[in-house]
Short mmCIF file of C-alpha atoms in Angstrom, two decimals:
data_model
loop_
_atom_site.label_atom_id
_atom_site.label_comp_id
_atom_site.label_asym_id
_atom_site.label_seq_id
_atom_site.Cartn_x
_atom_site.Cartn_y
_atom_site.Cartn_z
CA MET O 1 0.83 -5.05 -4.46
CA THR O 2 -1.07 -7.17 -2.01
CA LEU O 3 -1.84 -6.20 1.54
CA VAL O 4 -2.41 -8.83 4.22
CA VAL O 5 -3.77 -7.68 7.58
CA TYR O 6 -4.85 -9.92 10.41
CA ASP O 7 -6.16 -9.87 13.92
CA ILE O 8 -5.52 -13.12 15.75
CA SER O 9 -5.47 -13.49 19.51
CA ASN O 10 -3.48 -16.71 19.77
CA ASP O 11 0.25 -15.78 19.84
CA ARG O 12 1.45 -19.03 18.29
CA THR O 13 -1.06 -18.96 15.43
CA ARG O 14 -0.34 -15.29 14.80
CA ALA O 15 3.39 -16.02 14.57
CA LYS O 16 2.75 -18.90 12.15
CA ILE O 17 0.65 -16.72 9.89
CA ALA O 18 3.45 -14.15 9.90
CA ASP O 19 5.79 -16.98 8.81
CA ILE O 20 3.47 -17.87 5.93
CA CYS O 21 3.49 -14.23 4.77
CA LEU O 22 7.29 -14.14 4.93
CA ASP O 23 7.46 -17.45 3.02
CA TYR O 24 5.57 -15.76 0.19
CA GLY O 25 8.08 -12.92 0.12
CA LEU O 26 5.88 -10.31 1.74
CA GLU O 27 7.43 -7.53 3.77
CA ARG O 28 6.33 -6.79 7.30
CA ILE O 29 4.89 -3.27 7.40
CA GLN O 30 3.33 -3.56 10.85
CA TYR O 31 3.22 -6.15 13.60
CA SER O 32 0.21 -7.85 11.98
CA ALA O 33 0.33 -6.43 8.45
CA PHE O 34 2.37 -7.47 5.43
CA ALA O 35 2.69 -6.19 1.87
CA GLY O 36 4.32 -7.41 -1.31
CA ASP O 37 3.91 -8.59 -4.86
CA LEU O 38 1.80 -11.71 -5.23
CA THR O 39 0.14 -13.33 -8.20
CA ARG O 40 -3.54 -14.13 -7.72
CA THR O 41 -2.69 -17.82 -7.49
CA HIS O 42 -0.13 -17.20 -4.77
CA ALA O 43 -2.53 -14.87 -2.95
CA GLU O 44 -5.20 -17.58 -2.91
CA GLU O 45 -2.66 -20.19 -1.85
CA LEU O 46 -1.41 -17.98 0.99
CA MET O 47 -4.98 -17.42 2.17
CA LEU O 48 -5.73 -21.15 2.08
CA LYS O 49 -2.64 -21.89 4.17
CA ALA O 50 -3.45 -19.11 6.63
CA ARG O 51 -7.04 -20.34 6.99
CA LYS O 52 -5.82 -23.87 7.58
CA LYS O 53 -3.42 -22.64 10.26
CA LEU O 54 -6.18 -20.60 11.92
CA GLY O 55 -8.43 -23.67 11.96
CA LYS O 56 -11.42 -23.06 14.20
CA GLN O 57 -9.76 -20.41 16.32
CA PRO O 58 -11.24 -16.93 16.36
CA GLY O 59 -9.53 -14.42 14.13
CA THR O 60 -9.80 -12.21 11.10
CA ILE O 61 -7.56 -12.24 8.03
CA TRP O 62 -7.91 -9.80 5.16
CA LEU O 63 -6.01 -9.98 1.90
CA VAL O 64 -6.52 -6.97 -0.37
CA PRO O 65 -4.92 -6.52 -3.80
CA VAL O 66 -3.85 -2.91 -4.40
CA CYS O 67 -3.11 -1.63 -7.89
CA GLU O 68 0.02 0.42 -8.58
CA LYS O 69 -1.86 3.71 -8.79
CA ASP O 70 -3.55 3.24 -5.41
CA TRP O 71 -0.30 2.01 -3.88
CA GLN O 72 1.45 5.22 -4.96
CA ASN O 73 -1.30 7.22 -3.26
CA ARG O 74 -0.94 5.58 0.15
CA LEU O 75 -0.21 7.78 3.15
CA VAL O 76 2.24 6.42 5.73
CA THR O 77 3.40 7.56 9.15
CA GLU O 78 6.17 5.60 10.83
CA GLN O 79 7.73 6.53 14.11
CA LYS O 80 10.17 4.11 15.69
CA GLU O 81 10.41 3.32 19.36
CA LYS O 82 13.18 5.44 20.92
CA PRO O 83 16.18 3.31 21.86
CA MET E 1 -12.67 2.34 -0.53
CA THR E 2 -9.96 3.39 1.84
CA LEU E 3 -8.19 1.10 4.24
CA VAL E 4 -6.61 2.43 7.44
CA VAL E 5 -4.36 0.09 9.40
CA TYR E 6 -2.30 1.03 12.41
CA ASP E 7 0.06 -0.35 14.98
CA ILE E 8 0.23 1.80 18.09
CA SER E 9 1.39 0.58 21.48
CA ASN E 10 -0.20 3.26 23.65
CA ASP E 11 -3.75 2.13 24.48
CA ARG E 12 -5.16 5.62 24.87
CA THR E 13 -3.68 6.91 21.62
CA ARG E 14 -4.83 3.79 19.78
CA ALA E 15 -8.38 4.29 21.05
CA LYS E 16 -8.31 7.93 19.99
CA ILE E 17 -7.19 7.04 16.49
CA ALA E 18 -10.03 4.51 16.30
CA ASP E 19 -12.38 7.37 17.28
CA ILE E 20 -11.03 9.53 14.45
CA CYS E 21 -11.66 6.69 11.96
CA LEU E 22 -15.21 6.28 13.27
CA ASP E 23 -15.74 10.07 13.04
CA TYR E 24 -14.96 9.82 9.34
CA GLY E 25 -17.55 7.11 8.90
CA LEU E 26 -15.14 4.21 8.52
CA GLU E 27 -16.17 0.74 9.61
CA ARG E 28 -14.06 -1.31 11.97
CA ILE E 29 -12.93 -4.45 10.16
CA GLN E 30 -10.36 -5.50 12.74
CA TYR E 31 -9.19 -4.27 16.11
CA SER E 32 -6.73 -1.86 14.47
CA ALA E 33 -8.06 -1.70 10.92
CA PHE E 34 -10.86 0.35 9.41
CA ALA E 35 -12.37 0.64 5.94
CA GLY E 36 -14.82 2.95 4.24
CA ASP E 37 -15.47 5.50 1.55
CA LEU E 38 -13.37 8.64 1.86
CA THR E 39 -12.62 11.44 -0.54
CA ARG E 40 -8.93 12.23 -0.95
CA THR E 41 -9.42 15.44 1.04
CA HIS E 42 -11.01 13.57 3.93
CA ALA E 43 -8.33 10.88 3.76
CA GLU E 44 -5.61 13.51 4.06
CA GLU E 45 -7.51 15.27 6.86
CA LEU E 46 -7.95 12.00 8.76
CA MET E 47 -4.24 11.27 8.42
CA LEU E 48 -3.30 14.76 9.65
CA LYS E 49 -5.51 14.33 12.72
CA ALA E 50 -4.17 10.86 13.41
CA ARG E 51 -0.58 12.09 13.11
CA LYS E 52 -1.31 14.96 15.45
CA LYS E 53 -2.82 12.55 17.98
CA LEU E 54 0.18 10.22 17.69
CA GLY E 55 2.53 13.15 18.29
CA LYS E 56 6.04 11.89 19.02
CA GLN E 57 4.93 8.48 20.25
CA PRO E 58 6.11 5.40 18.38
CA GLY E 59 3.60 3.93 15.98
CA THR E 60 2.78 3.19 12.39
CA ILE E 61 -0.31 4.32 10.49
CA TRP E 62 -1.06 3.30 6.90
CA LEU E 63 -3.85 4.67 4.79
CA VAL E 64 -4.30 2.91 1.45
CA PRO E 65 -6.93 3.80 -1.16
CA VAL E 66 -8.36 0.69 -2.83
CA CYS E 67 -10.28 0.91 -6.12
CA GLU E 68 -13.60 -0.86 -6.56
CA LYS E 69 -12.11 -3.65 -8.68
CA ASP E 70 -9.41 -4.49 -6.13
CA TRP E 71 -11.90 -4.23 -3.29
CA GLN E 72 -14.14 -6.83 -4.98
CA ASN E 73 -11.15 -9.14 -5.22
CA ARG E 74 -10.29 -9.09 -1.53
CA LEU E 75 -10.20 -12.37 0.37
CA VAL E 76 -11.61 -12.35 3.89
CA THR E 77 -11.73 -14.89 6.71
CA GLU E 78 -13.67 -14.00 9.82
CA GLN E 79 -14.20 -16.32 12.75
CA LYS E 80 -15.87 -14.94 15.86
CA GLU E 81 -14.88 -15.73 19.39
CA LYS E 82 -17.15 -18.49 20.72
CA PRO E 83 -19.58 -17.16 23.35
#
């Protein structure tokens, strides 16, 4: 699995980086965090595209590969907004 | 390494969960993301405390262990806000 987490203040840029993640088949796990299976080549490609989109704007993007064993050991809490 | 990433709308709760991460010696890598060395016991403890703090409020908290090899292979872009 690959985890992509970012912190970008510009709404439009943030939305475009979300689109790039979705284009690569990642699943949205949080508002600014995605996860999914990516080859190293695709991971590097995604990062290149995201960096290009960010340009000179301030922001932080992390892409972290996570092996199957570590992925199984993740701890998750999810509570939806009440309707 | 352990990565903690969260998405919490309540400002006060979000700040308190950041405090818990700092208490456990994690480093802030993004506004709502922390990383650092944690034993499994401490990781579970941190998660318990964070869940307790979140209570019944909506929010998502992910804690993902990342082995040394994967950590070395992370890709990071960081651009600071211009002064």
